[in-house]
CSV table of C-alpha atoms in Angstrom, one decimal:
chain,number,residue,atom,x,y,z
A,113,MET,CA,4.6,-25.8,-6.9
A,114,LYS,CA,3.8,-25.1,-3.3
A,115,SER,CA,0.9,-22.8,-2.5
A,116,THR,CA,1.7,-19.4,-1.0
A,117,LEU,CA,0.4,-20.5,2.5
A,118,ASP,CA,2.6,-23.6,2.3
A,119,GLN,CA,5.6,-21.5,1.5
A,120,ILE,CA,4.8,-19.1,4.3
A,121,LYS,CA,4.7,-22.1,6.7
A,122,ASP,CA,8.2,-23.1,5.6
A,123,ILE,CA,9.3,-19.5,6.1
A,124,LYS,CA,7.8,-19.5,9.5
A,125,ASN,CA,9.8,-22.5,10.5
A,126,HIS,CA,13.0,-21.9,8.6
A,127,GLY,CA,13.1,-18.2,7.6
A,128,TYR,CA,14.4,-16.9,4.3
A,129,THR,CA,17.3,-14.9,3.0
A,130,LEU,CA,17.1,-11.4,1.5
A,131,ASP,CA,19.9,-9.5,0.0
A,132,PHE,CA,19.6,-5.7,0.3
A,133,SER,CA,21.5,-4.7,-2.8
A,134,THR,CA,19.9,-7.3,-5.1
A,135,VAL,CA,16.4,-6.2,-4.0
A,136,PHE,CA,17.2,-2.5,-4.3
A,137,ASN,CA,18.7,-2.9,-7.7
A,138,ASN,CA,15.8,-4.9,-9.0
A,139,ALA,CA,13.4,-2.3,-7.5
A,140,PHE,CA,15.2,0.6,-9.1
A,141,GLU,CA,15.3,-1.1,-12.5
A,142,ASN,CA,11.6,-1.7,-12.3
A,143,TYR,CA,11.0,1.9,-11.1
A,144,LYS,CA,12.8,3.3,-14.1
A,145,LYS,CA,10.3,1.5,-16.4
A,146,ILE,CA,7.2,2.9,-14.6
A,147,ALA,CA,8.3,6.2,-13.0
A,148,LEU,CA,7.2,8.7,-15.6
A,149,TYR,CA,3.9,7.0,-16.5
A,150,ALA,CA,3.0,6.2,-12.9
A,151,GLY,CA,4.0,9.7,-11.8
A,152,LEU,CA,1.7,11.4,-14.4
A,153,ILE,CA,-1.2,9.1,-13.4
A,154,LEU,CA,-0.6,10.0,-9.7
A,155,LEU,CA,-0.5,13.7,-10.6
A,156,VAL,CA,-3.9,13.6,-12.4
A,157,PHE,CA,-5.7,11.4,-9.8
A,158,SER,CA,-4.2,13.2,-6.8
A,159,ILE,CA,-5.9,16.3,-8.0
A,160,LEU,CA,-9.2,14.4,-8.6
A,161,PHE,CA,-9.1,12.7,-5.2
A,162,GLY,CA,-8.1,16.0,-3.5
A,163,ILE,CA,-11.3,17.5,-4.9
A,164,ILE,CA,-13.4,14.6,-3.8
A,165,GLY,CA,-11.9,14.6,-0.4
A,166,SER,CA,-12.5,18.3,0.0
A,167,ILE,CA,-16.1,17.9,-1.0
A,168,LEU,CA,-16.6,15.1,1.6
A,169,LEU,CA,-15.0,17.2,4.4
A,170,ALA,CA,-17.2,20.1,3.4
A,171,VAL,CA,-20.3,18.0,3.6
A,172,ILE,CA,-19.3,16.5,7.0
A,173,PHE,CA,-17.9,19.5,8.8
A,174,GLY,CA,-19.3,22.4,6.8
A,175,VAL,CA,-17.6,24.9,4.3
A,176,GLU,CA,-17.0,27.5,7.0
A,177,LYS,CA,-14.9,25.2,9.2
A,178,LEU,CA,-13.1,23.9,6.2
A,179,ASN,CA,-12.1,27.5,5.2
A,180,ASN,CA,-10.7,28.1,8.6
A,181,PRO,CA,-6.9,27.4,8.7
A,182,ALA,CA,-7.2,26.1,12.2
A,183,PHE,CA,-9.5,23.3,11.0
A,184,PHE,CA,-6.7,20.9,10.2
A,185,SER,CA,-5.3,21.2,13.6
A,186,ILE,CA,-8.5,20.2,15.3
A,187,LYS,CA,-8.1,17.4,17.8
A,188,PRO,CA,-10.5,14.4,18.2
A,189,THR,CA,-11.5,15.8,21.6
A,190,GLN,CA,-13.0,18.8,19.8
A,191,LEU,CA,-15.3,16.7,17.6
A,192,SER,CA,-18.7,15.6,18.5
A,193,SER,CA,-19.4,11.9,18.8
A,194,LEU,CA,-21.1,11.9,15.4
A,195,GLN,CA,-18.3,13.8,13.8
A,196,LEU,CA,-15.8,11.5,15.3
A,197,PHE,CA,-17.7,8.5,13.9
A,198,TYR,CA,-17.8,10.1,10.5
A,199,TYR,CA,-14.1,10.9,10.6
A,200,ILE,CA,-13.1,7.3,11.5
A,201,ALA,CA,-15.7,5.7,9.1
A,202,GLY,CA,-14.8,8.1,6.3
A,203,THR,CA,-11.1,7.5,6.7
A,204,VAL,CA,-11.5,3.7,6.7
A,205,LEU,CA,-13.9,3.7,3.7
A,206,PHE,CA,-11.8,6.1,1.7
A,207,SER,CA,-8.6,4.0,2.3
A,208,ALA,CA,-10.4,0.8,1.4
A,209,ILE,CA,-11.9,2.2,-1.8
A,210,LEU,CA,-8.5,3.5,-2.9
A,211,SER,CA,-6.6,0.3,-2.1
A,212,PRO,CA,-7.4,-1.4,-5.4
A,213,PHE,CA,-6.0,1.7,-7.1
A,214,GLY,CA,-2.7,1.3,-5.3
A,215,ALA,CA,-2.8,-2.4,-6.1
A,216,GLY,CA,-3.0,-1.4,-9.8
A,217,PHE,CA,0.5,0.1,-9.5
A,218,LEU,CA,1.8,-3.3,-8.3
A,219,LYS,CA,0.2,-4.8,-11.5
A,220,MET,CA,2.0,-2.1,-13.5
A,221,ALA,CA,5.3,-3.1,-11.8
A,222,TYR,CA,4.5,-6.8,-12.6
A,223,CYS,CA,3.9,-5.9,-16.3
A,224,ALA,CA,7.1,-3.8,-16.5
A,225,ASP,CA,9.2,-6.6,-15.0
A,226,ARG,CA,7.9,-8.9,-17.8
A,227,ASP,CA,8.1,-6.3,-20.5
A,228,GLN,CA,4.4,-6.5,-20.9
A,229,GLU,CA,2.3,-3.5,-22.1
A,230,PHE,CA,0.6,-1.4,-19.5
A,231,ASN,CA,-1.6,1.7,-19.7
A,232,VAL,CA,-4.0,3.8,-17.6
A,233,SER,CA,-6.5,1.0,-17.4
A,234,THR,CA,-3.9,-1.2,-15.7
A,235,ILE,CA,-4.4,0.9,-12.6
A,236,PHE,CA,-8.0,-0.1,-12.3
A,237,THR,CA,-7.4,-3.9,-12.8
A,238,TYR,CA,-8.4,-4.9,-9.3
A,239,TYR,CA,-11.7,-2.9,-9.3
A,240,LYS,CA,-13.0,-5.4,-11.7
A,241,SER,CA,-11.1,-8.4,-10.3
A,242,LYS,CA,-12.4,-11.1,-8.0
A,243,LYS,CA,-9.6,-10.0,-5.6
A,244,PHE,CA,-11.3,-6.7,-5.1
A,245,LEU,CA,-13.2,-7.8,-2.0
A,246,GLN,CA,-10.2,-9.2,-0.3
A,247,ILE,CA,-8.1,-6.1,-1.0
A,248,PHE,CA,-11.0,-3.9,0.3
A,249,LEU,CA,-11.5,-6.0,3.4
A,250,ALA,CA,-7.8,-6.3,4.3
A,251,THR,CA,-7.3,-2.5,4.0
A,252,ALA,CA,-10.5,-1.7,5.9
A,253,ILE,CA,-9.4,-3.9,8.8
A,254,ILE,CA,-5.9,-2.4,9.1
A,255,SER,CA,-7.2,1.1,8.5
A,256,LEU,CA,-9.9,0.7,11.2
A,257,PHE,CA,-7.3,-0.6,13.7
A,258,SER,CA,-4.8,2.1,12.9
A,259,VAL,CA,-7.2,5.0,12.9
A,260,SER,CA,-9.0,3.9,16.0
A,261,VAL,CA,-5.8,3.4,18.0
A,262,SER,CA,-4.3,6.6,16.8
A,263,THR,CA,-7.5,8.5,17.7
A,264,PHE,CA,-7.6,6.9,21.1
A,265,PHE,CA,-4.0,7.9,21.9
A,266,GLU,CA,-4.6,11.5,20.6
A,267,MET,CA,-7.6,11.8,22.9
A,268,GLN,CA,-5.2,10.8,25.8
A,269,ASN,CA,-2.7,13.4,24.6
A,270,LEU,CA,-0.3,10.6,23.6
A,271,ASN,CA,0.2,11.6,20.0
A,272,LEU,CA,3.7,10.1,19.7
A,273,ALA,CA,2.4,6.7,20.9
A,274,GLY,CA,-0.4,6.9,18.3
A,275,LEU,CA,2.1,7.7,15.6
A,276,VAL,CA,4.4,4.8,16.5
A,277,VAL,CA,1.5,2.4,16.5
A,278,SER,CA,0.4,3.6,13.0
A,279,LEU,CA,3.9,3.4,11.6
A,280,MET,CA,4.5,-0.1,13.0
A,281,THR,CA,1.1,-1.3,11.7
A,282,SER,CA,2.0,0.1,8.2
A,283,TYR,CA,5.4,-1.5,8.3
A,284,PHE,CA,4.3,-5.0,9.3
A,285,THR,CA,1.4,-5.0,6.8
A,286,PHE,CA,3.1,-3.5,3.7
A,287,LEU,CA,3.2,-7.0,2.1
A,288,MET,CA,-0.5,-7.6,2.7
A,289,ILE,CA,-1.7,-6.4,-0.7
A,290,PRO,CA,0.9,-8.2,-2.8
A,291,LEU,CA,0.1,-11.4,-0.9
A,292,ILE,CA,-3.5,-11.0,-2.0
A,293,VAL,CA,-2.7,-9.9,-5.6
A,294,PHE,CA,0.2,-12.2,-6.3
A,295,GLY,CA,-0.3,-14.9,-3.6
A,296,ASP,CA,-4.0,-15.2,-3.9
A,297,LEU,CA,-4.5,-15.1,-0.2
A,298,LYS,CA,-7.7,-14.1,1.7
A,299,ALA,CA,-7.7,-10.9,3.7
A,300,ILE,CA,-7.0,-12.3,7.2
A,301,ASP,CA,-4.4,-14.7,5.8
A,302,ALA,CA,-2.7,-11.9,4.0
A,303,ILE,CA,-2.5,-9.7,7.2
A,304,THR,CA,-1.1,-12.5,9.4
A,305,SER,CA,1.3,-13.7,6.7
A,306,SER,CA,2.6,-10.2,6.2
A,307,PHE,CA,3.5,-10.0,9.9
A,308,ILE,CA,5.2,-13.4,9.7
A,309,LEU,CA,7.3,-12.5,6.6
A,310,ILE,CA,8.5,-9.1,7.9
A,311,ALA,CA,9.3,-10.5,11.4
A,312,LYS,CA,11.7,-12.9,9.8
A,313,GLN,CA,13.8,-10.2,8.2
A,314,PRO,CA,12.9,-6.9,10.0
A,315,ILE,CA,16.3,-5.2,9.7
A,316,VAL,CA,16.8,-5.7,6.0
A,317,LEU,CA,13.2,-4.8,5.2
A,318,LEU,CA,13.4,-1.8,7.4
A,319,GLY,CA,16.5,-0.6,5.6
A,320,LEU,CA,14.7,-1.0,2.3
A,321,MET,CA,11.7,1.0,3.7
A,322,ILE,CA,14.0,3.7,4.9
A,323,THR,CA,15.3,4.2,1.3
A,324,ILE,CA,11.8,4.8,0.2
A,325,VAL,CA,11.2,7.3,2.9
A,326,VAL,CA,14.4,9.1,1.9
A,327,ALA,CA,13.3,9.1,-1.7
A,328,LEU,CA,9.9,10.6,-0.7
A,329,ILE,CA,11.5,13.3,1.3
A,330,ILE,CA,13.8,14.2,-1.6
A,331,GLY,CA,10.7,14.2,-3.9
A,332,PHE,CA,8.8,16.5,-1.4
A,333,MET,CA,11.7,18.9,-1.4
A,334,ALA,CA,11.7,19.0,-5.2
A,335,LEU,CA,8.8,21.6,-5.3
A,336,PHE,CA,6.5,18.9,-3.8
A,337,ILE,CA,5.4,17.6,-7.2
A,338,GLY,CA,8.6,15.6,-7.3
A,339,ILE,CA,7.0,13.3,-4.6
A,340,LEU,CA,4.5,12.1,-7.2
A,341,PHE,CA,7.4,10.7,-9.3
A,342,THR,CA,9.1,9.1,-6.3
A,343,VAL,CA,6.0,7.4,-4.9
A,344,PRO,CA,6.2,4.7,-7.7
A,345,LEU,CA,9.5,3.6,-6.1
A,346,SER,CA,7.5,2.3,-3.2
A,347,TYR,CA,5.4,0.0,-5.4
A,348,SER,CA,8.5,-1.2,-7.3
A,349,MET,CA,10.2,-1.9,-4.0
A,350,THR,CA,7.2,-3.8,-2.6
A,351,TYR,CA,7.0,-5.8,-5.8
A,352,ALA,CA,10.7,-6.6,-5.7
A,353,ILE,CA,10.6,-7.6,-2.1
A,354,TYR,CA,7.7,-9.9,-2.6
A,355,TYR,CA,9.4,-11.7,-5.5
A,356,ALA,CA,12.7,-11.8,-3.7
A,357,ILE,CA,11.0,-13.7,-0.9
A,358,PHE,CA,9.0,-16.0,-3.1
A,359,LYS,CA,11.8,-16.7,-5.5
A,360,ASN,CA,10.1,-19.6,-7.2
A,361,ASP,CA,6.7,-17.9,-7.5
A,362,LYS,CA,7.2,-16.3,-11.0
A,363,GLU,CA,5.2,-18.2,-13.5
A,364,ASP,CA,6.6,-19.8,-16.5
A,365,PRO,CA,5.1,-18.1,-19.6
A,366,ILE,CA,4.1,-21.5,-21.0
A,367,ASP,CA,2.4,-22.5,-17.8
A,368,SER,CA,0.4,-19.3,-17.7
A,369,ILE,CA,-1.2,-19.7,-21.1
A,370,GLY,CA,-5.0,-19.8,-20.7
A,371,GLN,CA,-4.9,-18.4,-17.2
A,372,SER,CA,-6.4,-15.1,-16.1
A,373,ASP,CA,-3.2,-13.3,-15.1
A,374,LEU,CA,-3.3,-12.0,-11.5
A,375,GLU,CA,-7.1,-11.8,-11.6
């Protein structure tokens, strides 16, 4: 079987086909298997991460500023150089540290697709995996670029431009993590390969991403907590898209005996 990089070279030269309805149906079937379990995990850990995030903000900016409602509307130009550095560095580090947690939901989607057992520990699979470093580095690189560019545009009073750059960066790199997790690519290869793959089918993939955004909006409207049970759809969709592109990449159960699955 061709390596992931070899398959991507073929795709770069010849492209690939992607059927919207097939991918959506596969994603939704996968989502139904993980929605409740993943939603409950997100509920618990969103509270935990919220507490941790609040503590970090209080340490960096002070409790008094944090209690001020106007704090969250502060612009980068209102921060000192040191606070701005802490803001960018903290955002990048926080995103990078959490990225293996998100990758764990892809592992959960993988297990659900193969009717394999999964539990809470599945979410932490990649914190103890040899792929942790690549997931961390890839996320740190993209987060640093996105946050730095967005902050620069905000300081120039070009908030819309910063938002567009952030959204485009997120869109063209959303296959980065599955390329590391399932394709065994290094961080830089995963980033560049994600751009290549998405550029070959931008319209279909954008349509699939829009369905996720719509689902998240509906979840947000459902007393906000509903969003925690629609977020898993994004992982199921990402998983379904990856395996729709690499149609021959699913392992035969016999061939996988004795191998460390996805680790």
